[in-house]
CSV table of C-alpha atoms in Angstrom, one decimal:
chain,number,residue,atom,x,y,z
A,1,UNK,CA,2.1,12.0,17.3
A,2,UNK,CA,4.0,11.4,20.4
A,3,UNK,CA,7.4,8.9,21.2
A,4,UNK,CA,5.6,6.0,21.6
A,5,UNK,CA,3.1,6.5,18.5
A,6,UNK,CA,6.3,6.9,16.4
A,7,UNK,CA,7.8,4.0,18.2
A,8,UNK,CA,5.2,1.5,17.6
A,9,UNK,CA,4.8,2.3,13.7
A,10,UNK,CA,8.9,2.6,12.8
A,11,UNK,CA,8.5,-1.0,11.3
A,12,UNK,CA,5.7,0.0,9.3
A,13,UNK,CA,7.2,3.2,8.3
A,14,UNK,CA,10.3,1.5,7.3
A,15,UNK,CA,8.5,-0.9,5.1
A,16,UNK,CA,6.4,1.9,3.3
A,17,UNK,CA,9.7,4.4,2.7
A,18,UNK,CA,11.7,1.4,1.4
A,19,UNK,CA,9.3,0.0,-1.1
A,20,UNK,CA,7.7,3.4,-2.2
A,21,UNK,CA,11.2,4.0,-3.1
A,22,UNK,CA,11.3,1.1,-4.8
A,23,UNK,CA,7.7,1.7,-6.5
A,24,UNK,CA,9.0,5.0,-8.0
A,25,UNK,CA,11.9,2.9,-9.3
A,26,UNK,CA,9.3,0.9,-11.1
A,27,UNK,CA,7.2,3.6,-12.3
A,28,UNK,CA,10.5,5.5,-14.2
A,29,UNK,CA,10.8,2.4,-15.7
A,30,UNK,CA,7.7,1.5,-17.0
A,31,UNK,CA,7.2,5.6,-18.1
A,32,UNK,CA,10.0,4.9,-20.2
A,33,UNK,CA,8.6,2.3,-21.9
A,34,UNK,CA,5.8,4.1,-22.8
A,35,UNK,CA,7.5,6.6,-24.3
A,36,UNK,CA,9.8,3.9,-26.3
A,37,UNK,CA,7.1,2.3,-27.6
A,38,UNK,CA,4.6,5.4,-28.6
A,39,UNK,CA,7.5,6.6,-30.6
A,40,UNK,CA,7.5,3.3,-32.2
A,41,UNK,CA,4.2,2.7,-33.0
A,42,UNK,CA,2.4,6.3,-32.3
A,43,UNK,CA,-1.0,4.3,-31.3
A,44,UNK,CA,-3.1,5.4,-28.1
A,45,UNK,CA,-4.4,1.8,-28.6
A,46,UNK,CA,-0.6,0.0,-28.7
A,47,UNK,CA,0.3,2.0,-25.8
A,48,UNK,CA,-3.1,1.0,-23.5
A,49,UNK,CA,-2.1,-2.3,-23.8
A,50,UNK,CA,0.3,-2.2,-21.5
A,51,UNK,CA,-1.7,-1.6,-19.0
A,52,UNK,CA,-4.2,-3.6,-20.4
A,53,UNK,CA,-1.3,-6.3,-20.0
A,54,UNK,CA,-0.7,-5.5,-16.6
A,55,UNK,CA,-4.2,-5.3,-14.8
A,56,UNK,CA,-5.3,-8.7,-16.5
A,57,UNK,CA,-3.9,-10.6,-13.8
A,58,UNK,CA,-6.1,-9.1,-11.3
A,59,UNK,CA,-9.0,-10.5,-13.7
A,60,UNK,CA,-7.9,-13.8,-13.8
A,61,UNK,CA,-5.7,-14.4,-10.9
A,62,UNK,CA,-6.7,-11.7,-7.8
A,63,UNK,CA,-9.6,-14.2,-6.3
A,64,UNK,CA,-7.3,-17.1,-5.7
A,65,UNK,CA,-4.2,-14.5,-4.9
A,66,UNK,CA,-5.7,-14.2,-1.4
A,67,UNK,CA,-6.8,-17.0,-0.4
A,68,UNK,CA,-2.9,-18.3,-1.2
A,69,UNK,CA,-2.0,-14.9,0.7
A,70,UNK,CA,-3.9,-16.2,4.1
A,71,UNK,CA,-2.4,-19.3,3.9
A,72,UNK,CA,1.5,-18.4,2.6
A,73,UNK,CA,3.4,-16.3,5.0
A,74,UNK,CA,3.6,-13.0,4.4
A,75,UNK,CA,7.0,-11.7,4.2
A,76,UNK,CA,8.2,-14.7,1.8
A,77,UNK,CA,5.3,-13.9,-0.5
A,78,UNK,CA,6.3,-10.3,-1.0
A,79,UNK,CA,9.8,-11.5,-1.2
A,80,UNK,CA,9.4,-13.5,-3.6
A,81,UNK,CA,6.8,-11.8,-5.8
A,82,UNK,CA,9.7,-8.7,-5.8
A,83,UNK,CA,12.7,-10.9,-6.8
A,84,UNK,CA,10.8,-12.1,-10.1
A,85,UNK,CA,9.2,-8.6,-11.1
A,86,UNK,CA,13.0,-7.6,-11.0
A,87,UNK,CA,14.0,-10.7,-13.2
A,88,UNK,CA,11.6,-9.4,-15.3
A,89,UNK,CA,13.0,-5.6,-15.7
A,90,UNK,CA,16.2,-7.3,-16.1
A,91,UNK,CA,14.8,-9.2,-19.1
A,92,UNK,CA,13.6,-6.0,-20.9
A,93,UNK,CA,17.5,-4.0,-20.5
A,94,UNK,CA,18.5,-7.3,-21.9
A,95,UNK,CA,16.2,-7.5,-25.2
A,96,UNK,CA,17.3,-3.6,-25.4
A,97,UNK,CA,21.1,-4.3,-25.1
A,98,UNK,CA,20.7,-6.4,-27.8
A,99,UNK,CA,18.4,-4.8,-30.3
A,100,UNK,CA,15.4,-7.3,-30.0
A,101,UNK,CA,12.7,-5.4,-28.2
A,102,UNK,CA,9.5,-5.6,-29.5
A,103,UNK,CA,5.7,-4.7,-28.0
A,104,UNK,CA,5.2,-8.2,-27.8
A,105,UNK,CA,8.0,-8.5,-25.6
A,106,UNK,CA,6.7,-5.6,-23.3
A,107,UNK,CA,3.3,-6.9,-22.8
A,108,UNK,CA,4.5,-10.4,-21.9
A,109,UNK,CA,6.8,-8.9,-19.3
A,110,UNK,CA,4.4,-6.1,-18.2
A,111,UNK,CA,1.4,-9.6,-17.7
A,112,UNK,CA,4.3,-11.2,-15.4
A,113,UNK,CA,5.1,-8.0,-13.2
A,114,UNK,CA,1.4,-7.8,-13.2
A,115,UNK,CA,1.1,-11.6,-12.0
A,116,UNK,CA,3.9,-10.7,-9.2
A,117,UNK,CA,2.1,-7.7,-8.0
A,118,UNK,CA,-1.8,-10.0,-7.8
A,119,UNK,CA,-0.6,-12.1,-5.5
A,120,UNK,CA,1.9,-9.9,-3.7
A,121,UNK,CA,-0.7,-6.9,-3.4
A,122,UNK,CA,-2.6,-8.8,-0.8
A,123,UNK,CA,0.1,-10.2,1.1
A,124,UNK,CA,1.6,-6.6,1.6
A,125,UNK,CA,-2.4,-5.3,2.3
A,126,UNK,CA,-2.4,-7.6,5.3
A,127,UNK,CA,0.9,-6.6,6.5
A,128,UNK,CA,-0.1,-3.1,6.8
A,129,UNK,CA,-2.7,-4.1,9.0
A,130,UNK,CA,-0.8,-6.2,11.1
A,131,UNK,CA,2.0,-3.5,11.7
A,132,UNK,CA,-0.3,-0.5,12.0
A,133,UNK,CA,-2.1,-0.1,15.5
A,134,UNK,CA,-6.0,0.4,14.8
A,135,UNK,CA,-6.2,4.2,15.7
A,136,UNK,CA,-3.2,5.0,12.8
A,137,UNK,CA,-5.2,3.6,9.9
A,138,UNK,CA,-6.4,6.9,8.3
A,139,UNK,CA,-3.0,8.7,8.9
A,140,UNK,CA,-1.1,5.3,7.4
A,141,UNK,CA,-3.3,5.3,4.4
A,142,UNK,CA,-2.6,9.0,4.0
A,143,UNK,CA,1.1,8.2,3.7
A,144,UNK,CA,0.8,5.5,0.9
A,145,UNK,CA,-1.4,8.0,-0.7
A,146,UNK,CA,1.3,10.3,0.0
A,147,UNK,CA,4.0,8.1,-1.5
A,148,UNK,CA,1.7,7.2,-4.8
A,149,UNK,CA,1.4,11.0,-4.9
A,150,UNK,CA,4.8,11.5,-5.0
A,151,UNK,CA,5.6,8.9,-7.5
A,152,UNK,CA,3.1,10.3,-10.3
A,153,UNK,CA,5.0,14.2,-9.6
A,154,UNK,CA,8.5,12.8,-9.8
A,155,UNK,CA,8.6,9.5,-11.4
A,156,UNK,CA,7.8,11.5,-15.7
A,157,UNK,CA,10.3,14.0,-14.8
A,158,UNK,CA,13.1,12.1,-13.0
A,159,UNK,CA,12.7,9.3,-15.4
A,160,UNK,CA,12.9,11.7,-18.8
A,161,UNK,CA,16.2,13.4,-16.7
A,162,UNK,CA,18.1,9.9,-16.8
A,163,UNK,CA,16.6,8.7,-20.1
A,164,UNK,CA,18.3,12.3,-21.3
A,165,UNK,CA,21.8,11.5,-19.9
A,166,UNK,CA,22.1,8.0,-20.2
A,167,UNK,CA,19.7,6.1,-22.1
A,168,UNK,CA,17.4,3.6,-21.0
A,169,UNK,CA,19.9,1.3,-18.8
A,170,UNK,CA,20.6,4.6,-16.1
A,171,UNK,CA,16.6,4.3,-15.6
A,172,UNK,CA,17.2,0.4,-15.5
A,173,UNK,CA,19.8,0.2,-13.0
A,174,UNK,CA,18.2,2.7,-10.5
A,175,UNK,CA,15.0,0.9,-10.5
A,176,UNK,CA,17.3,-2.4,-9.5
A,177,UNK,CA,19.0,-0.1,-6.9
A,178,UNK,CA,16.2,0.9,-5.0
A,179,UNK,CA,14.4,-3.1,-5.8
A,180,UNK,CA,17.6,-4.0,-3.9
A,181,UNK,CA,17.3,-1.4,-1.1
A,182,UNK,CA,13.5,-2.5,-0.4
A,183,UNK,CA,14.6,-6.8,-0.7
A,184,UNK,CA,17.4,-6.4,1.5
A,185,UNK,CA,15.5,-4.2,4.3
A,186,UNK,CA,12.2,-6.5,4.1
A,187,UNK,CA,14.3,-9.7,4.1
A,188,UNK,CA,16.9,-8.2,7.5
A,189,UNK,CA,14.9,-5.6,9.3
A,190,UNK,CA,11.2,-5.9,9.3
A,191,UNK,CA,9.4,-8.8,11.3
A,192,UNK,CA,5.8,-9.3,10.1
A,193,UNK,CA,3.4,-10.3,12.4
A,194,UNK,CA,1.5,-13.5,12.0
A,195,UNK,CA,-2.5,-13.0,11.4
A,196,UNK,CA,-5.2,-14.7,13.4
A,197,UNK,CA,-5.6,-18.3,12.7
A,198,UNK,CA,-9.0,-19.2,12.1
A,199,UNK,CA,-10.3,-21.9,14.9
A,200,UNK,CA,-12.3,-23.6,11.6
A,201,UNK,CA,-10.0,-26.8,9.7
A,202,UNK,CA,-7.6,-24.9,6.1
A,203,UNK,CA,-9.8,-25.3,3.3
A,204,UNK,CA,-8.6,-25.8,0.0
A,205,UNK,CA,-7.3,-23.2,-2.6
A,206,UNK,CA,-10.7,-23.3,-4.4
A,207,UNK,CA,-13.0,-23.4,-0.8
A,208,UNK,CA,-10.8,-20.2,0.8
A,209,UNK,CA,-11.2,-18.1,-2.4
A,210,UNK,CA,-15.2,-18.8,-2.2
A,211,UNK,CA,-15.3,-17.8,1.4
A,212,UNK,CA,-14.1,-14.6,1.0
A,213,UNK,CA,-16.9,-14.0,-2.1
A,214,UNK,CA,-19.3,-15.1,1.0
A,215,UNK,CA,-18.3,-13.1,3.3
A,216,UNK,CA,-18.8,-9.8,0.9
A,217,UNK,CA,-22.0,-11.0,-0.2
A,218,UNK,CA,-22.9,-10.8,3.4
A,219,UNK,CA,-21.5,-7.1,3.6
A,220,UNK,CA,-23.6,-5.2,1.1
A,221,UNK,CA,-22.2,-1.7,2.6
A,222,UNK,CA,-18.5,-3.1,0.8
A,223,UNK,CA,-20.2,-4.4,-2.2
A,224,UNK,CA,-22.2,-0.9,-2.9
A,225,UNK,CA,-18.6,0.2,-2.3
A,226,UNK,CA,-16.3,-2.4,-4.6
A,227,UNK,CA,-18.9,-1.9,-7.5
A,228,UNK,CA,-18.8,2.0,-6.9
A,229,UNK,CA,-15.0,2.2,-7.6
A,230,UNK,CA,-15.8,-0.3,-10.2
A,231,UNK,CA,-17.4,1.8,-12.3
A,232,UNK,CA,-14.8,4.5,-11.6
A,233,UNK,CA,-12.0,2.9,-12.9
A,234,UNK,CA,-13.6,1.9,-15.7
A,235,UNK,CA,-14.1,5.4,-16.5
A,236,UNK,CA,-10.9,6.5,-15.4
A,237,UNK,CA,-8.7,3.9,-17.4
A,238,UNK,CA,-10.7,5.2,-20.1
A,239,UNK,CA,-9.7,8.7,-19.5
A,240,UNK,CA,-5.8,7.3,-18.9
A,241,UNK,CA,-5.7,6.0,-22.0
A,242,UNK,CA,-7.2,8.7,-24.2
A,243,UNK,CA,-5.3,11.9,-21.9
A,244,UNK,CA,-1.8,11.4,-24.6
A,245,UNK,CA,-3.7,11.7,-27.7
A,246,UNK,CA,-5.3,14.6,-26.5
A,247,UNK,CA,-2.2,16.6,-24.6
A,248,UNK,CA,0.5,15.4,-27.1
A,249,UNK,CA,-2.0,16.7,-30.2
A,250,UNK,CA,-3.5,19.7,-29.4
A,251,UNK,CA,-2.5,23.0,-30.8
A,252,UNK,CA,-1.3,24.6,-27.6
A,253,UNK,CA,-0.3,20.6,-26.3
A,254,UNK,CA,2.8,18.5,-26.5
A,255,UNK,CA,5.4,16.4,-24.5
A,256,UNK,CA,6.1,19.4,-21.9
A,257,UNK,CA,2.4,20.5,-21.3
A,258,UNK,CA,1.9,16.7,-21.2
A,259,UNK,CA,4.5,16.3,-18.6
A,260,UNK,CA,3.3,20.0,-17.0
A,261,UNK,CA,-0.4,18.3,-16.8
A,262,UNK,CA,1.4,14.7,-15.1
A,263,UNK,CA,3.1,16.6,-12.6
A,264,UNK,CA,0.2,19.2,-11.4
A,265,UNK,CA,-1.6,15.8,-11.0
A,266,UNK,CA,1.0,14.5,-8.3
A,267,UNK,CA,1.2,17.8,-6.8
A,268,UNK,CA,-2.7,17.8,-6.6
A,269,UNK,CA,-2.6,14.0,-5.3
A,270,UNK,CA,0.2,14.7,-3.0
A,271,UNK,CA,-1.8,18.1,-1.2
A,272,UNK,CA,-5.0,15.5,-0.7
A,273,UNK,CA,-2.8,12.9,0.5
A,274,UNK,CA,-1.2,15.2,3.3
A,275,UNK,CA,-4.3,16.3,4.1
A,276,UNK,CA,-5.7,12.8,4.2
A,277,UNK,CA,-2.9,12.2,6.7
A,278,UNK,CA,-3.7,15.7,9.0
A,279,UNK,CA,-7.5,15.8,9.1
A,280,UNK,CA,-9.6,14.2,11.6
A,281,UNK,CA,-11.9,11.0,11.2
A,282,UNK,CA,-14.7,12.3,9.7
A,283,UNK,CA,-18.0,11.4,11.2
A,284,UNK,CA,-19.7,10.0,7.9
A,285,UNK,CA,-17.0,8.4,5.9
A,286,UNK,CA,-19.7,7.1,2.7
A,287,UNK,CA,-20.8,10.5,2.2
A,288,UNK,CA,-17.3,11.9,1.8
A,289,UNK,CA,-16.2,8.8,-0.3
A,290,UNK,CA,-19.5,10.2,-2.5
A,291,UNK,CA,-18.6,13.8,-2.5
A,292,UNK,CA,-14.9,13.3,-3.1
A,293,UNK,CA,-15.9,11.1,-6.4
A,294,UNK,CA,-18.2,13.3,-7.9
A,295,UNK,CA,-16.1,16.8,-7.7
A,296,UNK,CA,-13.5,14.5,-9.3
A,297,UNK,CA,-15.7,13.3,-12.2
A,298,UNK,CA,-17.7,16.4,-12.8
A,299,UNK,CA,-14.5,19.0,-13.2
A,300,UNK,CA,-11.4,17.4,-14.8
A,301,UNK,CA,-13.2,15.3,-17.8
A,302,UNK,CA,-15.5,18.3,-18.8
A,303,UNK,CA,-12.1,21.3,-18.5
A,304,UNK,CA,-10.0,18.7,-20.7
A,305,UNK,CA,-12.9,18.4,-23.2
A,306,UNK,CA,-13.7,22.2,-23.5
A,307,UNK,CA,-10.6,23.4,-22.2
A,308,UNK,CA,-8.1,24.8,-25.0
A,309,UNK,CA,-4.7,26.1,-22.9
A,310,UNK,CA,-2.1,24.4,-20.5
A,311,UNK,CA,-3.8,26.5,-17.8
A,312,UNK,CA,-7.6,25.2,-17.6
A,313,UNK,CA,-6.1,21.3,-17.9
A,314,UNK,CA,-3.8,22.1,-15.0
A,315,UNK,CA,-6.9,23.3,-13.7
A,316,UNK,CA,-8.7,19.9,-14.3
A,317,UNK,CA,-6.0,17.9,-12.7
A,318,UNK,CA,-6.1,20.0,-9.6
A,319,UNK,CA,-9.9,19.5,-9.1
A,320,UNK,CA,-9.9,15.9,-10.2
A,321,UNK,CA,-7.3,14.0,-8.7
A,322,UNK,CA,-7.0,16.4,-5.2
A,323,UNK,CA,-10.3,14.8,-3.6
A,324,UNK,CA,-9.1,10.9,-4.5
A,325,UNK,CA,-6.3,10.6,-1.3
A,326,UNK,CA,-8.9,11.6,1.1
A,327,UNK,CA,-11.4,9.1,-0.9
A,328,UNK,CA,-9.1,6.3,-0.7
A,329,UNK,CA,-8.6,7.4,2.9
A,330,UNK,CA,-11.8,7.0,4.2
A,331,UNK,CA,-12.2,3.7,2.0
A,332,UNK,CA,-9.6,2.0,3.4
A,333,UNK,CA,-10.4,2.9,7.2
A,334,UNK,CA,-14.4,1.1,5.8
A,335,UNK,CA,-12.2,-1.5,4.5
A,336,UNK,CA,-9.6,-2.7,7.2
A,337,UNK,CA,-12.2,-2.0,10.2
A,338,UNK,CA,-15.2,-3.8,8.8
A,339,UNK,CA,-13.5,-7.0,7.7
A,340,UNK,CA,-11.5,-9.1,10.4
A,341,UNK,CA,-7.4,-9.8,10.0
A,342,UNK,CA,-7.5,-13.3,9.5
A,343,UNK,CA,-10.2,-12.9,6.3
A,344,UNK,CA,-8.5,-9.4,4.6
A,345,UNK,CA,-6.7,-11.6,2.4
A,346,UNK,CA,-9.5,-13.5,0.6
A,347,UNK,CA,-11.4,-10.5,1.0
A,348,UNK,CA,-9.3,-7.9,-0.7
A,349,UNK,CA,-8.5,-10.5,-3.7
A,350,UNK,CA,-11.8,-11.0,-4.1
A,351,UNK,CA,-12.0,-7.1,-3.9
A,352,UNK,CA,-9.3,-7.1,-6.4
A,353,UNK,CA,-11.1,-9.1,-8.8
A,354,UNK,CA,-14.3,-7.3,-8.7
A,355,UNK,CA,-13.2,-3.5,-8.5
A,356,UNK,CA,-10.3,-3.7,-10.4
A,357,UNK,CA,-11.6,-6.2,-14.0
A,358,UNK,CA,-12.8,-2.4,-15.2
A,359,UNK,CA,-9.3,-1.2,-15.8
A,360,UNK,CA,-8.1,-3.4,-18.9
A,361,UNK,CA,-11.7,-2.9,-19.9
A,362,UNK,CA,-11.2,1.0,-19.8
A,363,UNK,CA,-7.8,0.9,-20.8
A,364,UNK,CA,-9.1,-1.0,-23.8
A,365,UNK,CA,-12.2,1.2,-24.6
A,366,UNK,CA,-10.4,4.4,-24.4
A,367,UNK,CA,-7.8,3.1,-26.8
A,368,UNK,CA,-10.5,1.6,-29.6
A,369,UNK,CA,-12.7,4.6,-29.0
A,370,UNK,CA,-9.9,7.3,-29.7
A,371,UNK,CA,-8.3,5.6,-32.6
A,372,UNK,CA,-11.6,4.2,-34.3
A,373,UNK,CA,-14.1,5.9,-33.4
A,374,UNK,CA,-14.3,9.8,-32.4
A,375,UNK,CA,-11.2,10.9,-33.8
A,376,UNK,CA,-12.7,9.9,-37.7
A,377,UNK,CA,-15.9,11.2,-36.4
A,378,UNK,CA,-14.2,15.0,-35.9
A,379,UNK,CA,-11.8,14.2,-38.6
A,380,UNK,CA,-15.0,14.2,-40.8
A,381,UNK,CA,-16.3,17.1,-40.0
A,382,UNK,CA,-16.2,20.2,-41.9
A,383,UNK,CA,-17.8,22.4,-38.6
A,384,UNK,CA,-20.9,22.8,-36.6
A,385,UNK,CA,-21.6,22.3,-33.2
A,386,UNK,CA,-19.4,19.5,-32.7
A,387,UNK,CA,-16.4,21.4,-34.0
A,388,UNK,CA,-17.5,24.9,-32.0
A,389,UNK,CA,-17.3,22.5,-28.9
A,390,UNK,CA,-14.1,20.5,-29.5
A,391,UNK,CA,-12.1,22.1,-32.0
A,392,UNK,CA,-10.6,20.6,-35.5
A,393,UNK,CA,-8.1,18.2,-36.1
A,394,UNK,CA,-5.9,15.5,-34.3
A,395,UNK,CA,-7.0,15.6,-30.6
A,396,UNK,CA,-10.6,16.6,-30.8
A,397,UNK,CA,-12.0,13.2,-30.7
A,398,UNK,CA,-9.7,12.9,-27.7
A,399,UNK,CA,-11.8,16.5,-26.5
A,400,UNK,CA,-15.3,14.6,-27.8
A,401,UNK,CA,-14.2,11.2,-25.4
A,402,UNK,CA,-13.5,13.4,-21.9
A,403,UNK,CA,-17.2,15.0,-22.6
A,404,UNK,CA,-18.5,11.5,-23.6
A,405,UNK,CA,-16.5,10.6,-20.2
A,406,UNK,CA,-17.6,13.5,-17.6
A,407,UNK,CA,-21.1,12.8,-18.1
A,408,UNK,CA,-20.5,8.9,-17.8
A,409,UNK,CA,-18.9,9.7,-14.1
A,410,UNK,CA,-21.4,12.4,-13.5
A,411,UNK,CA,-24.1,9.7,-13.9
A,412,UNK,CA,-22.2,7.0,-11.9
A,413,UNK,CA,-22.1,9.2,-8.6
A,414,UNK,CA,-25.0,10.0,-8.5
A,415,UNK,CA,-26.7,6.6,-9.0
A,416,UNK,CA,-24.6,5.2,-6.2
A,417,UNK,CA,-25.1,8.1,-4.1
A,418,UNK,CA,-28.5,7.1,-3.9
A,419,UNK,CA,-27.9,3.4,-3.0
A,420,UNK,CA,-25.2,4.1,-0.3
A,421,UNK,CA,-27.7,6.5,1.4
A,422,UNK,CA,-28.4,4.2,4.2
A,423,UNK,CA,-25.1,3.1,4.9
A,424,UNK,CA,-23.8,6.5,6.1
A,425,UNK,CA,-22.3,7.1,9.1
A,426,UNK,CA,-22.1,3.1,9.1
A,427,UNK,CA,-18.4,1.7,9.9
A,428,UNK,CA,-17.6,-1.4,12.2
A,429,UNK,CA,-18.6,-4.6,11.6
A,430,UNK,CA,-15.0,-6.9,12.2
């Protein structure tokens, strides 16, 4: 990259080091909570709803986020949206400072930082397309691949470090510290461009949010797409929520294979992000999107279901999650080429809405399906087949779930495979 390449993205590249920083902040604090409230309760099922908590937003609210993001201005939005998810944190040190935390507490303040981040997430999506010059879209997608990468490898271990020394208000105040560092260089240093104004008369809230579910349903190569990932994340909240009560309860599991498995994850995400960022455009970017998916689903889920040492599930996570930053990658490039500036808003809530509704669902699933379902199923039985595959005792159901799970992802590639076939080597359309 020469001067003037570096020159003409240092705006974006300050935004994207100041609020990763701030995002791993956010991440030590809500793995914290996690591990507060499964000591608590010690439910798979109490614990997904968190998340469950957290993605319900985009269900409800993501379609009508964007069409307010197209008409708000940009930088405020994001503003804004941060300040109250970091009223929210401060709410939770407070409830702990004074003995009253309860789950109920944590899934009311987990639905409002969700609430902050649906309409913010739009808002910032445009604002990397209108800092970022056409040409650097893959290698600007690689780096927030890069930086999510980098938050799943350090954000368990750093957090569990300060939780160690100082208790939950050290991982508190350092996810203020760095909120603070991203507010303050947003609100002084970065000028965000203005996006195209339409030439047709504002419509209202209701009107915007439908024209950007019209202008998908004219783009069938992004709806194949949106419904793809769809599918995936249902799958993969599914495996998200069922991944502690397996690691944490199998024979040769517990919290520091569970944290070993978590951080050969971000290693794994973090070599497919730099080389998300390093390779060159490929030529057919469906196909690789396909590819990429199905060595994820059809290695990770079936090593964590048959697998039986730290090694094989490190294994998993290295095949599984290394493909996903070039995946996202090349969907993104689809994504900010094929739909013009002044529409990415409505678009990519509507997007939001549609791709994203599977994770509570998954979250939800995983958690029923552990605790009430296959673990009494292995619990009951006294050997056979289903035992020779996935062992006895607490965690097999877990095993019986990531088998149930690999063929369910196997099944989704290769369906949509099919019926992106003549899409590939399709891209612009803006």
């Amino acid at each position: 990259m020469n001067k003037l390449n570096i020159k003409s993205l240092r705006p974006y590249l300050l935004l994207w080091s100041t609020q990763s920083l701030s995002a791993l902040g956010s991440s030590m604090t809500g793995y914290a909570l996690v591990l507060w409230l499964y000591r608590e309760s010690g439910s798979a099922l109490e614990t997904a709803l968190l998340s469950v908590c957290s993605y319900a937003p985009y269900v409800l609210m993501s379609i009508f986020a964007g069409a307010l993001s197209d008409l708000w201005d940009k930088k405020r939005t994001m503003l804004i949206c941060d300040l109250l998810a970091a009223v929210s944190t401060v709410g939770v040190l407070v409830l702990l400072k004074t003995g009253q935390l309860s789950p109920w507490h944590m899934y009311l303040l987990n639905a409002v930082s969700g609430l902050m981040n649906t309409v913010q997430q739009p808002a910032s999506e445009v604002a990397a397309t209108l800092l970022v010059p056409k040409e650097h879209y893959q290698r600007t997608s690689g780096l927030r691949s890069l930086s999510g990468s980098l938050n799943t490898l350090l954000h368990p271990v750093l957090a569990s470090a300060l939780f160690a020394f100082s208790g939950m208000d050290l991982v508190i105040a350092v996810d203020l510290a760095t909120f603070s560092l991203a507010f303050l260089t947003l609100l002084f240093f970065i000028r965000i461009p203005k996006a195209p104004e339409s030439e047709r008369p504002r419509e209202s809230l209701l009107a915007s949010a439908g024209e950007g579910l019209r202008w998908l349903r004219g783009d069938p190569l992004i709806m194949y797409l949106i419904f793809f990932l769809a599918c995936i994340n249902l799958v993969a909240s599914a495996y998200n929520a069922a991944l502690p009560a397996l690691l944490l309860s199998r024979e040769n599991g517990g919290e520091t294979v569970f944290g070993l498995v978590n951080a050969t994850v971000g290693a794994a995400s973090l070599i497919g992000s730099a080389a998300a960022s390093l390779l060159p455009a490929s030529k057919d970017r469906v196909r690789a999107i396909c590819l990429c998916l199905f060595l994820a689903m059809s290695t990770e889920n079936f090593l964590l279901a048959f697998g039986r040492t730290p090694a094989l599930w490190c294994l998993g996570a290295v095949l599984g999650w290394l493909p996903i930053p070039l995946m996202n990658a090349h969907m993104d490039v689809i994504f900010r080429t094929r739909i013009p500036a002044g529409m990415q808003g409505r678009v990519f809530s509507c997007r939001n809405t549609l791709q994203f509704f599977t994770i509570p669902v998954g979250y939800l699933l995983g958690g029923v399906l552990v605790d009430q379902v296959f673990e009494p199923l292995m619990s009951a039985q006294a050997g056979g087949l289903l035992v020779s595959l996935f062992g006895s005792g607490k965690g097999s159901g877990a095993a019986l779930l990531f088998f149930v799970l690999g063929l369910s992802g196997v099944a989704v590639c290769l369906v949509f495979y099919r019926l992106l076939r003549r899409f590939r080597g399709a891209l612009p359309r803006a």
